[in-house]
Amino acid sequence: MTRISIAVAAIAPILGLAACATDSGAGDSAEGRMVADEDAIPYLEAAATGEPRTCLMTTQIRSTRGLSDGAILFRTSGGDLYRNELPNRCPGARRDAAFSYRVPTSQLCRGEILRFFDPTSGMEYGSCGLGEFVPIEDPDEVDG
């Protein structure tokens, strides 16, 4: 089994991260979610460029970023962007935190559990399941 830890930011707030809620927020629009910061909005609103994928190869993931309590951005080594639309609200996803996961193969797939933690103390904040990986256009490359 592979264990991977990814730091989304260098420092995470120790207080204020609750365990992920399992309310029926799966159908909420991006506007109804708690957004990480204004820079995240273009990625939340970016158009899909293809069909959602159920998995990404872990060796291809180059960076991640929490966009909201309902979405995480994954950038691959080829420069492709994928917005993972979480099936339930996850406060840890929108905070400056780190997360880890364990996968039985070299793929990170829908349904896998992310465990959010403080990168300094190692204290866990909660866990959240992944949704599908939606390929999106890069807002920085879209002609305005």
Tab-separated table of N, CA and C in Angstrom:
chain	number	residue	atom	x	y	z
A	1	MET	N	0.851	-1.182	0.000
A	1	MET	CA	0.000	0.000	0.000
A	1	MET	C	0.889	1.235	0.000
A	2	THR	N	0.541	2.229	-0.770
A	2	THR	CA	1.335	3.442	-0.890
A	2	THR	C	0.764	4.525	0.010
A	3	ARG	N	1.624	5.244	0.722
A	3	ARG	CA	1.179	6.370	1.548
A	3	ARG	C	1.845	7.613	1.004
A	4	ILE	N	1.043	8.615	0.694
A	4	ILE	CA	1.525	9.859	0.122
A	4	ILE	C	1.051	11.007	0.998
A	5	SER	N	1.905	11.984	1.244
A	5	SER	CA	1.524	13.203	1.956
A	5	SER	C	1.816	14.379	1.052
A	6	ILE	N	0.873	15.282	0.952
A	6	ILE	CA	1.037	16.459	0.118
A	6	ILE	C	0.747	17.691	0.955
A	7	ALA	N	1.683	18.626	0.997
A	7	ALA	CA	1.470	19.881	1.713
A	7	ALA	C	0.821	20.862	0.761
A	8	VAL	N	-0.366	21.332	1.123
A	8	VAL	CA	-1.059	22.320	0.316
A	8	VAL	C	-0.499	23.695	0.623
A	9	ALA	N	-0.048	23.893	1.831
A	9	ALA	CA	0.598	25.146	2.223
A	9	ALA	C	1.565	24.826	3.354
A	10	ALA	N	2.485	25.709	3.610
A	10	ALA	CA	3.526	25.445	4.597
A	10	ALA	C	2.993	25.415	6.021
A	11	ILE	N	2.041	26.257	6.326
A	11	ILE	CA	1.534	26.339	7.693
A	11	ILE	C	0.025	26.188	7.666
A	12	ALA	N	-0.508	25.425	8.595
A	12	ALA	CA	-1.952	25.225	8.672
A	12	ALA	C	-2.458	25.734	10.002
A	13	PRO	N	-3.625	26.362	10.006
A	13	PRO	CA	-4.198	26.777	11.279
A	13	PRO	C	-4.563	25.545	12.102
A	14	ILE	N	-4.243	25.598	13.383
A	14	ILE	CA	-4.476	24.438	14.237
A	14	ILE	C	-5.935	24.350	14.663
A	15	LEU	N	-6.578	25.473	14.824
A	15	LEU	CA	-7.973	25.461	15.255
A	15	LEU	C	-8.905	25.763	14.096
A	16	GLY	N	-10.130	25.378	14.230
A	16	GLY	CA	-11.143	25.777	13.272
A	16	GLY	C	-11.411	24.784	12.166
A	17	LEU	N	-10.668	23.707	12.085
A	17	LEU	CA	-10.938	22.715	11.056
A	17	LEU	C	-11.765	21.603	11.683
A	18	ALA	N	-12.987	21.515	11.266
A	18	ALA	CA	-13.864	20.477	11.788
A	18	ALA	C	-13.768	19.242	10.909
A	19	ALA	N	-14.207	18.148	11.446
A	19	ALA	CA	-14.274	16.938	10.621
A	19	ALA	C	-15.222	17.211	9.469
A	20	CYS	N	-15.005	16.557	8.371
A	20	CYS	CA	-15.810	16.799	7.178
A	20	CYS	C	-17.252	16.427	7.445
A	21	ALA	N	-18.132	17.295	7.023
A	21	ALA	CA	-19.554	17.060	7.203
A	21	ALA	C	-20.038	16.059	6.168
A	22	THR	N	-21.061	15.326	6.529
A	22	THR	CA	-21.638	14.386	5.582
A	22	THR	C	-23.076	14.787	5.294
A	23	ASP	N	-23.315	16.092	5.280
A	23	ASP	CA	-24.655	16.559	4.976
A	23	ASP	C	-24.928	16.361	3.497
A	24	SER	N	-26.110	16.704	3.074
A	24	SER	CA	-26.482	16.486	1.681
A	24	SER	C	-26.064	17.658	0.817
A	25	GLY	N	-24.817	18.116	0.923
A	25	GLY	CA	-24.317	19.243	0.154
A	25	GLY	C	-23.787	18.872	-1.204
A	26	ALA	N	-23.944	17.618	-1.617
A	26	ALA	CA	-23.354	17.171	-2.876
A	26	ALA	C	-23.895	17.936	-4.065
A	27	GLY	N	-25.133	18.405	-4.005
A	27	GLY	CA	-25.710	19.080	-5.149
A	27	GLY	C	-25.551	20.587	-5.119
A	28	ASP	N	-24.872	21.109	-4.141
A	28	ASP	CA	-24.713	22.553	-4.025
A	28	ASP	C	-23.897	23.101	-5.175
A	29	SER	N	-24.222	24.321	-5.572
A	29	SER	CA	-23.437	24.982	-6.612
A	29	SER	C	-22.175	25.554	-5.997
A	30	ALA	N	-21.227	25.942	-6.859
A	30	ALA	CA	-19.977	26.533	-6.373
A	30	ALA	C	-20.266	27.775	-5.548
A	31	GLU	N	-21.332	28.505	-5.904
A	31	GLU	CA	-21.656	29.732	-5.187
A	31	GLU	C	-22.065	29.441	-3.747
A	32	GLY	N	-22.581	28.239	-3.469
A	32	GLY	CA	-23.023	27.889	-2.133
A	32	GLY	C	-21.917	27.342	-1.250
A	33	ARG	N	-20.738	27.202	-1.786
A	33	ARG	CA	-19.616	26.631	-1.043
A	33	ARG	C	-18.764	27.730	-0.431
A	34	MET	N	-18.027	27.371	0.601
A	34	MET	CA	-17.071	28.290	1.207
A	34	MET	C	-15.811	28.267	0.349
A	35	VAL	N	-15.480	29.396	-0.252
A	35	VAL	CA	-14.351	29.490	-1.175
A	35	VAL	C	-13.080	29.818	-0.400
A	36	ALA	N	-11.963	29.181	-0.780
A	36	ALA	CA	-10.687	29.376	-0.093
A	36	ALA	C	-10.235	30.826	-0.164
A	37	ASP	N	-10.241	31.421	-1.359
A	37	ASP	CA	-9.872	32.814	-1.554
A	37	ASP	C	-10.338	33.243	-2.941
A	38	GLU	N	-10.244	34.534	-3.223
A	38	GLU	CA	-10.728	35.045	-4.509
A	38	GLU	C	-10.007	34.426	-5.695
A	39	ASP	N	-8.736	34.081	-5.529
A	39	ASP	CA	-7.976	33.474	-6.621
A	39	ASP	C	-8.518	32.103	-7.008
A	40	ALA	N	-9.289	31.473	-6.136
A	40	ALA	CA	-9.844	30.149	-6.422
A	40	ALA	C	-11.063	30.219	-7.335
A	41	ILE	N	-11.750	31.350	-7.375
A	41	ILE	CA	-13.007	31.464	-8.115
A	41	ILE	C	-12.874	31.098	-9.592
A	42	PRO	N	-11.869	31.585	-10.332
A	42	PRO	CA	-11.776	31.197	-11.750
A	42	PRO	C	-11.655	29.684	-11.954
A	43	TYR	N	-11.014	28.985	-11.040
A	43	TYR	CA	-10.878	27.532	-11.160
A	43	TYR	C	-12.197	26.830	-10.848
A	44	LEU	N	-12.974	27.401	-9.932
A	44	LEU	CA	-14.286	26.839	-9.619
A	44	LEU	C	-15.263	27.041	-10.768
A	45	GLU	N	-15.086	28.138	-11.510
A	45	GLU	CA	-15.986	28.464	-12.615
A	45	GLU	C	-15.469	27.996	-13.972
A	46	ALA	N	-14.257	27.466	-14.034
A	46	ALA	CA	-13.661	27.044	-15.308
A	46	ALA	C	-14.494	25.946	-15.964
A	47	ALA	N	-14.614	26.038	-17.282
A	47	ALA	CA	-15.384	25.061	-18.047
A	47	ALA	C	-14.657	23.724	-18.125
A	48	ALA	N	-15.442	22.663	-18.115
A	48	ALA	CA	-14.879	21.323	-18.301
A	48	ALA	C	-14.393	21.186	-19.738
A	49	THR	N	-13.296	20.475	-19.919
A	49	THR	CA	-12.735	20.278	-21.259
A	49	THR	C	-12.908	18.846	-21.742
A	50	GLY	N	-13.571	18.034	-20.972
A	50	GLY	CA	-13.779	16.637	-21.347
A	50	GLY	C	-14.602	15.928	-20.296
A	51	GLU	N	-14.698	14.630	-20.453
A	51	GLU	CA	-15.456	13.806	-19.512
A	51	GLU	C	-14.680	13.641	-18.204
A	52	PRO	N	-15.382	13.585	-17.082
A	52	PRO	CA	-14.710	13.358	-15.804
A	52	PRO	C	-13.983	12.016	-15.791
A	53	ARG	N	-12.900	11.967	-15.045
A	53	ARG	CA	-12.130	10.737	-14.860
A	53	ARG	C	-12.342	10.247	-13.440
A	54	THR	N	-12.292	8.951	-13.261
A	54	THR	CA	-12.450	8.408	-11.915
A	54	THR	C	-11.126	8.340	-11.172
A	55	CYS	N	-9.996	8.349	-11.897
A	55	CYS	CA	-8.682	8.214	-11.260
A	55	CYS	C	-7.624	9.078	-11.941
A	56	LEU	N	-6.594	9.421	-11.172
A	56	LEU	CA	-5.369	10.035	-11.695
A	56	LEU	C	-4.198	9.185	-11.220
A	57	MET	N	-3.171	9.072	-12.047
A	57	MET	CA	-1.951	8.369	-11.644
A	57	MET	C	-1.231	9.238	-10.602
A	58	THR	N	-0.854	8.655	-9.484
A	58	THR	CA	-0.187	9.435	-8.435
A	58	THR	C	1.151	9.987	-8.910
A	59	THR	N	1.805	9.294	-9.816
A	59	THR	CA	3.100	9.757	-10.327
A	59	THR	C	2.964	10.977	-11.226
A	60	GLN	N	1.747	11.256	-11.697
A	60	GLN	CA	1.513	12.397	-12.577
A	60	GLN	C	1.077	13.649	-11.815
A	61	ILE	N	0.687	13.517	-10.543
A	61	ILE	CA	0.218	14.664	-9.758
A	61	ILE	C	1.419	15.511	-9.356
A	62	ARG	N	1.404	16.791	-9.772
A	62	ARG	CA	2.516	17.693	-9.471
A	62	ARG	C	2.191	18.682	-8.365
A	63	SER	N	0.938	19.109	-8.277
A	63	SER	CA	0.563	20.039	-7.211
A	63	SER	C	-0.931	19.945	-6.960
A	64	THR	N	-1.323	20.409	-5.778
A	64	THR	CA	-2.734	20.443	-5.406
A	64	THR	C	-3.029	21.775	-4.736
A	65	ARG	N	-4.298	22.108	-4.707
A	65	ARG	CA	-4.720	23.352	-4.058
A	65	ARG	C	-6.176	23.218	-3.647
A	66	GLY	N	-6.476	23.528	-2.392
A	66	GLY	CA	-7.860	23.566	-1.954
A	66	GLY	C	-8.544	24.790	-2.539
A	67	LEU	N	-9.668	24.575	-3.211
A	67	LEU	CA	-10.412	25.681	-3.819
A	67	LEU	C	-11.588	26.114	-2.960
A	68	SER	N	-12.259	25.163	-2.362
A	68	SER	CA	-13.432	25.434	-1.533
A	68	SER	C	-13.662	24.216	-0.655
A	69	ASP	N	-14.729	24.253	0.126
A	69	ASP	CA	-15.048	23.082	0.936
A	69	ASP	C	-15.694	21.992	0.091
A	70	GLY	N	-15.706	22.200	-1.229
A	70	GLY	CA	-16.276	21.211	-2.135
A	70	GLY	C	-15.406	20.877	-3.324
A	71	ALA	N	-14.179	21.425	-3.384
A	71	ALA	CA	-13.344	21.175	-4.564
A	71	ALA	C	-11.858	21.325	-4.251
A	72	ILE	N	-11.068	20.471	-4.900
A	72	ILE	CA	-9.609	20.526	-4.819
A	72	ILE	C	-9.075	20.515	-6.243
A	73	LEU	N	-8.085	21.352	-6.510
A	73	LEU	CA	-7.459	21.422	-7.825
A	73	LEU	C	-6.226	20.526	-7.852
A	74	PHE	N	-6.109	19.713	-8.898
A	74	PHE	CA	-4.939	18.866	-9.121
A	74	PHE	C	-4.304	19.286	-10.437
A	75	ARG	N	-2.990	19.538	-10.426
A	75	ARG	CA	-2.235	19.849	-11.646
A	75	ARG	C	-1.313	18.661	-11.909
A	76	THR	N	-1.323	18.185	-13.158
A	76	THR	CA	-0.499	17.026	-13.504
A	76	THR	C	0.801	17.459	-14.166
A	77	SER	N	1.704	16.506	-14.324
A	77	SER	CA	3.017	16.805	-14.909
A	77	SER	C	2.901	17.325	-16.336
A	78	GLY	N	1.852	16.988	-17.052
A	78	GLY	CA	1.640	17.495	-18.403
A	78	GLY	C	1.012	18.879	-18.425
A	79	GLY	N	0.747	19.458	-17.252
A	79	GLY	CA	0.143	20.777	-17.166
A	79	GLY	C	-1.376	20.767	-17.177
A	80	ASP	N	-1.984	19.582	-17.236
A	80	ASP	CA	-3.443	19.496	-17.226
A	80	ASP	C	-3.975	19.798	-15.833
A	81	LEU	N	-5.162	20.395	-15.798
A	81	LEU	CA	-5.821	20.720	-14.534
A	81	LEU	C	-7.059	19.856	-14.367
A	82	TYR	N	-7.247	19.366	-13.151
A	82	TYR	CA	-8.430	18.592	-12.804
A	82	TYR	C	-9.006	19.166	-11.521
A	83	ARG	N	-10.302	19.438	-11.556
A	83	ARG	CA	-11.012	19.898	-10.366
A	83	ARG	C	-11.726	18.677	-9.791
A	84	ASN	N	-11.344	18.280	-8.585
A	84	ASN	CA	-12.024	17.164	-7.950
A	84	ASN	C	-13.201	17.738	-7.188
A	85	GLU	N	-14.385	17.339	-7.594
A	85	GLU	CA	-15.608	17.841	-6.987
A	85	GLU	C	-16.041	16.854	-5.910
A	86	LEU	N	-15.788	17.240	-4.665
A	86	LEU	CA	-16.035	16.372	-3.522
A	86	LEU	C	-17.527	16.101	-3.366
A	87	PRO	N	-17.913	14.872	-3.047
A	87	PRO	CA	-19.332	14.546	-2.921
A	87	PRO	C	-19.999	15.160	-1.691
A	88	ASN	N	-19.209	15.509	-0.685
A	88	ASN	CA	-19.729	16.145	0.529
A	88	ASN	C	-18.831	17.315	0.899
A	89	ARG	N	-19.383	18.240	1.649
A	89	ARG	CA	-18.573	19.378	2.095
A	89	ARG	C	-17.430	18.893	2.968
A	90	CYS	N	-16.289	19.562	2.815
A	90	CYS	CA	-15.087	19.168	3.541
A	90	CYS	C	-14.326	20.428	3.933
A	91	PRO	N	-14.522	20.942	5.154
A	91	PRO	CA	-13.859	22.179	5.559
A	91	PRO	C	-12.341	22.151	5.406
A	92	GLY	N	-11.705	21.007	5.582
A	92	GLY	CA	-10.260	20.914	5.441
A	92	GLY	C	-9.775	21.232	4.040
A	93	ALA	N	-10.607	21.003	3.041
A	93	ALA	CA	-10.207	21.219	1.647
A	93	ALA	C	-10.040	22.690	1.316
A	94	ARG	N	-10.662	23.556	2.046
A	94	ARG	CA	-10.575	24.977	1.717
A	94	ARG	C	-9.584	25.715	2.609
A	95	ARG	N	-8.872	25.018	3.424
A	95	ARG	CA	-7.930	25.642	4.344
A	95	ARG	C	-6.508	25.388	3.884
A	96	ASP	N	-5.602	26.174	4.423
A	96	ASP	CA	-4.182	25.924	4.182
A	96	ASP	C	-3.777	24.767	5.082
A	97	ALA	N	-3.807	23.593	4.517
A	97	ALA	CA	-3.518	22.384	5.279
A	97	ALA	C	-2.749	21.425	4.388
A	98	ALA	N	-2.421	20.317	4.939
A	98	ALA	CA	-1.787	19.244	4.178
A	98	ALA	C	-2.746	18.062	4.222
A	99	PHE	N	-2.593	17.154	3.281
A	99	PHE	CA	-3.388	15.942	3.346
A	99	PHE	C	-2.553	14.747	2.935
A	100	SER	N	-3.010	13.587	3.387
A	100	SER	CA	-2.350	12.340	3.018
A	100	SER	C	-3.420	11.366	2.562
A	101	TYR	N	-2.983	10.340	1.867
A	101	TYR	CA	-3.894	9.289	1.439
A	101	TYR	C	-3.121	7.991	1.298
A	102	ARG	N	-3.856	6.892	1.364
A	102	ARG	CA	-3.288	5.560	1.146
A	102	ARG	C	-4.062	4.940	0.004
A	103	VAL	N	-3.336	4.448	-0.971
A	103	VAL	CA	-3.981	3.819	-2.114
A	103	VAL	C	-3.346	2.448	-2.359
A	104	PRO	N	-4.154	1.475	-2.760
A	104	PRO	CA	-3.627	0.129	-3.000
A	104	PRO	C	-2.868	0.007	-4.324
A	105	THR	N	-3.036	0.983	-5.207
A	105	THR	CA	-2.362	0.976	-6.506
A	105	THR	C	-1.661	2.313	-6.688
A	106	SER	N	-1.188	2.593	-7.875
A	106	SER	CA	-0.524	3.870	-8.155
A	106	SER	C	-1.501	4.907	-8.678
A	107	GLN	N	-2.795	4.720	-8.375
A	107	GLN	CA	-3.814	5.670	-8.801
A	107	GLN	C	-4.555	6.241	-7.596
A	108	LEU	N	-4.934	7.507	-7.719
A	108	LEU	CA	-5.792	8.157	-6.734
A	108	LEU	C	-7.169	8.223	-7.376
A	109	CYS	N	-8.160	7.611	-6.760
A	109	CYS	CA	-9.461	7.435	-7.407
A	109	CYS	C	-10.623	7.994	-6.591
A	110	ARG	N	-11.742	8.161	-7.285
A	110	ARG	CA	-12.994	8.558	-6.647
A	110	ARG	C	-13.250	7.605	-5.480
A	111	GLY	N	-13.663	8.167	-4.364
A	111	GLY	CA	-13.954	7.370	-3.184
A	111	GLY	C	-12.783	7.215	-2.225
A	112	GLU	N	-11.551	7.502	-2.697
A	112	GLU	CA	-10.393	7.426	-1.800
A	112	GLU	C	-10.547	8.499	-0.718
A	113	ILE	N	-10.021	8.227	0.452
A	113	ILE	CA	-10.157	9.132	1.592
A	113	ILE	C	-8.899	9.978	1.757
A	114	LEU	N	-9.091	11.297	1.846
A	114	LEU	CA	-8.005	12.221	2.168
A	114	LEU	C	-8.079	12.510	3.658
A	115	ARG	N	-6.932	12.519	4.316
A	115	ARG	CA	-6.857	12.859	5.739
A	115	ARG	C	-6.106	14.174	5.866
A	116	PHE	N	-6.801	15.199	6.331
A	116	PHE	CA	-6.213	16.531	6.465
A	116	PHE	C	-5.527	16.651	7.816
A	117	PHE	N	-4.330	17.294	7.820
A	117	PHE	CA	-3.561	17.404	9.055
A	117	PHE	C	-2.697	18.653	9.051
A	118	ASP	N	-2.248	19.016	10.258
A	118	ASP	CA	-1.312	20.121	10.416
A	118	ASP	C	0.074	19.591	10.061
A	119	PRO	N	0.768	20.198	9.083
A	119	PRO	CA	2.066	19.671	8.664
A	119	PRO	C	3.162	19.817	9.718
A	120	THR	N	2.973	20.694	10.687
A	120	THR	CA	3.969	20.881	11.735
A	120	THR	C	3.784	19.885	12.870
A	121	SER	N	2.568	19.812	13.395
A	121	SER	CA	2.311	18.951	14.554
A	121	SER	C	1.872	17.545	14.173
A	122	GLY	N	1.346	17.393	12.964
A	122	GLY	CA	0.822	16.095	12.547
A	122	GLY	C	-0.593	15.837	13.025
A	123	MET	N	-1.194	16.812	13.742
A	123	MET	CA	-2.545	16.651	14.255
A	123	MET	C	-3.544	16.557	13.103
A	124	GLU	N	-4.389	15.506	13.126
A	124	GLU	CA	-5.391	15.330	12.079
A	124	GLU	C	-6.599	16.212	12.329
A	125	TYR	N	-7.155	16.749	11.217
A	125	TYR	CA	-8.345	17.596	11.289
A	125	TYR	C	-9.609	16.847	10.915
A	126	GLY	N	-9.505	15.884	10.031
A	126	GLY	CA	-10.672	15.164	9.562
A	126	GLY	C	-10.369	14.467	8.252
A	127	SER	N	-11.366	13.766	7.749
A	127	SER	CA	-11.209	12.995	6.523
A	127	SER	C	-12.341	13.302	5.565
A	128	CYS	N	-12.045	13.184	4.267
A	128	CYS	CA	-13.041	13.437	3.237
A	128	CYS	C	-12.806	12.513	2.056
A	129	GLY	N	-13.881	12.067	1.435
A	129	GLY	CA	-13.779	11.231	0.251
A	129	GLY	C	-13.697	12.069	-1.012
A	130	LEU	N	-12.974	11.559	-2.002
A	130	LEU	CA	-12.836	12.244	-3.287
A	130	LEU	C	-14.024	11.962	-4.199
A	131	GLY	N	-14.273	12.909	-5.099
A	131	GLY	CA	-15.258	12.735	-6.151
A	131	GLY	C	-14.540	12.464	-7.463
A	132	GLU	N	-15.189	12.805	-8.568
A	132	GLU	CA	-14.580	12.622	-9.884
A	132	GLU	C	-13.617	13.758	-10.192
A	133	PHE	N	-12.662	13.475	-11.051
A	133	PHE	CA	-11.673	14.452	-11.498
A	133	PHE	C	-12.154	15.041	-12.824
A	134	VAL	N	-12.581	16.296	-12.785
A	134	VAL	CA	-13.104	16.961	-13.978
A	134	VAL	C	-11.982	17.753	-14.643
A	135	PRO	N	-11.640	17.426	-15.901
A	135	PRO	CA	-10.613	18.211	-16.585
A	135	PRO	C	-11.167	19.605	-16.873
A	136	ILE	N	-10.380	20.633	-16.567
A	136	ILE	CA	-10.857	22.003	-16.780
A	136	ILE	C	-9.832	22.810	-17.562
A	137	GLU	N	-10.328	23.896	-18.167
A	137	GLU	CA	-9.426	24.824	-18.850
A	137	GLU	C	-8.645	25.600	-17.802
A	138	ASP	N	-7.453	26.013	-18.170
A	138	ASP	CA	-6.622	26.807	-17.271
A	138	ASP	C	-7.065	28.261	-17.388
A	139	PRO	N	-7.637	28.847	-16.323
A	139	PRO	CA	-8.105	30.234	-16.398
A	139	PRO	C	-7.008	31.215	-16.799
A	140	ASP	N	-5.750	30.894	-16.514
A	140	ASP	CA	-4.643	31.779	-16.871
A	140	ASP	C	-4.347	31.763	-18.363
A	141	GLU	N	-4.838	30.744	-19.077
A	141	GLU	CA	-4.558	30.625	-20.504
A	141	GLU	C	-5.757	30.939	-21.386
A	142	VAL	N	-6.907	31.265	-20.770
A	142	VAL	CA	-8.110	31.566	-21.532
A	142	VAL	C	-8.038	32.996	-22.037
A	143	ASP	N	-8.296	33.182	-23.326
A	143	ASP	CA	-8.324	34.539	-23.898
A	143	ASP	C	-9.544	35.257	-23.376
A	144	GLY	N	-9.341	36.424	-22.826
A	144	GLY	CA	-10.438	37.176	-22.242
A	144	GLY	C	-10.961	38.157	-23.169
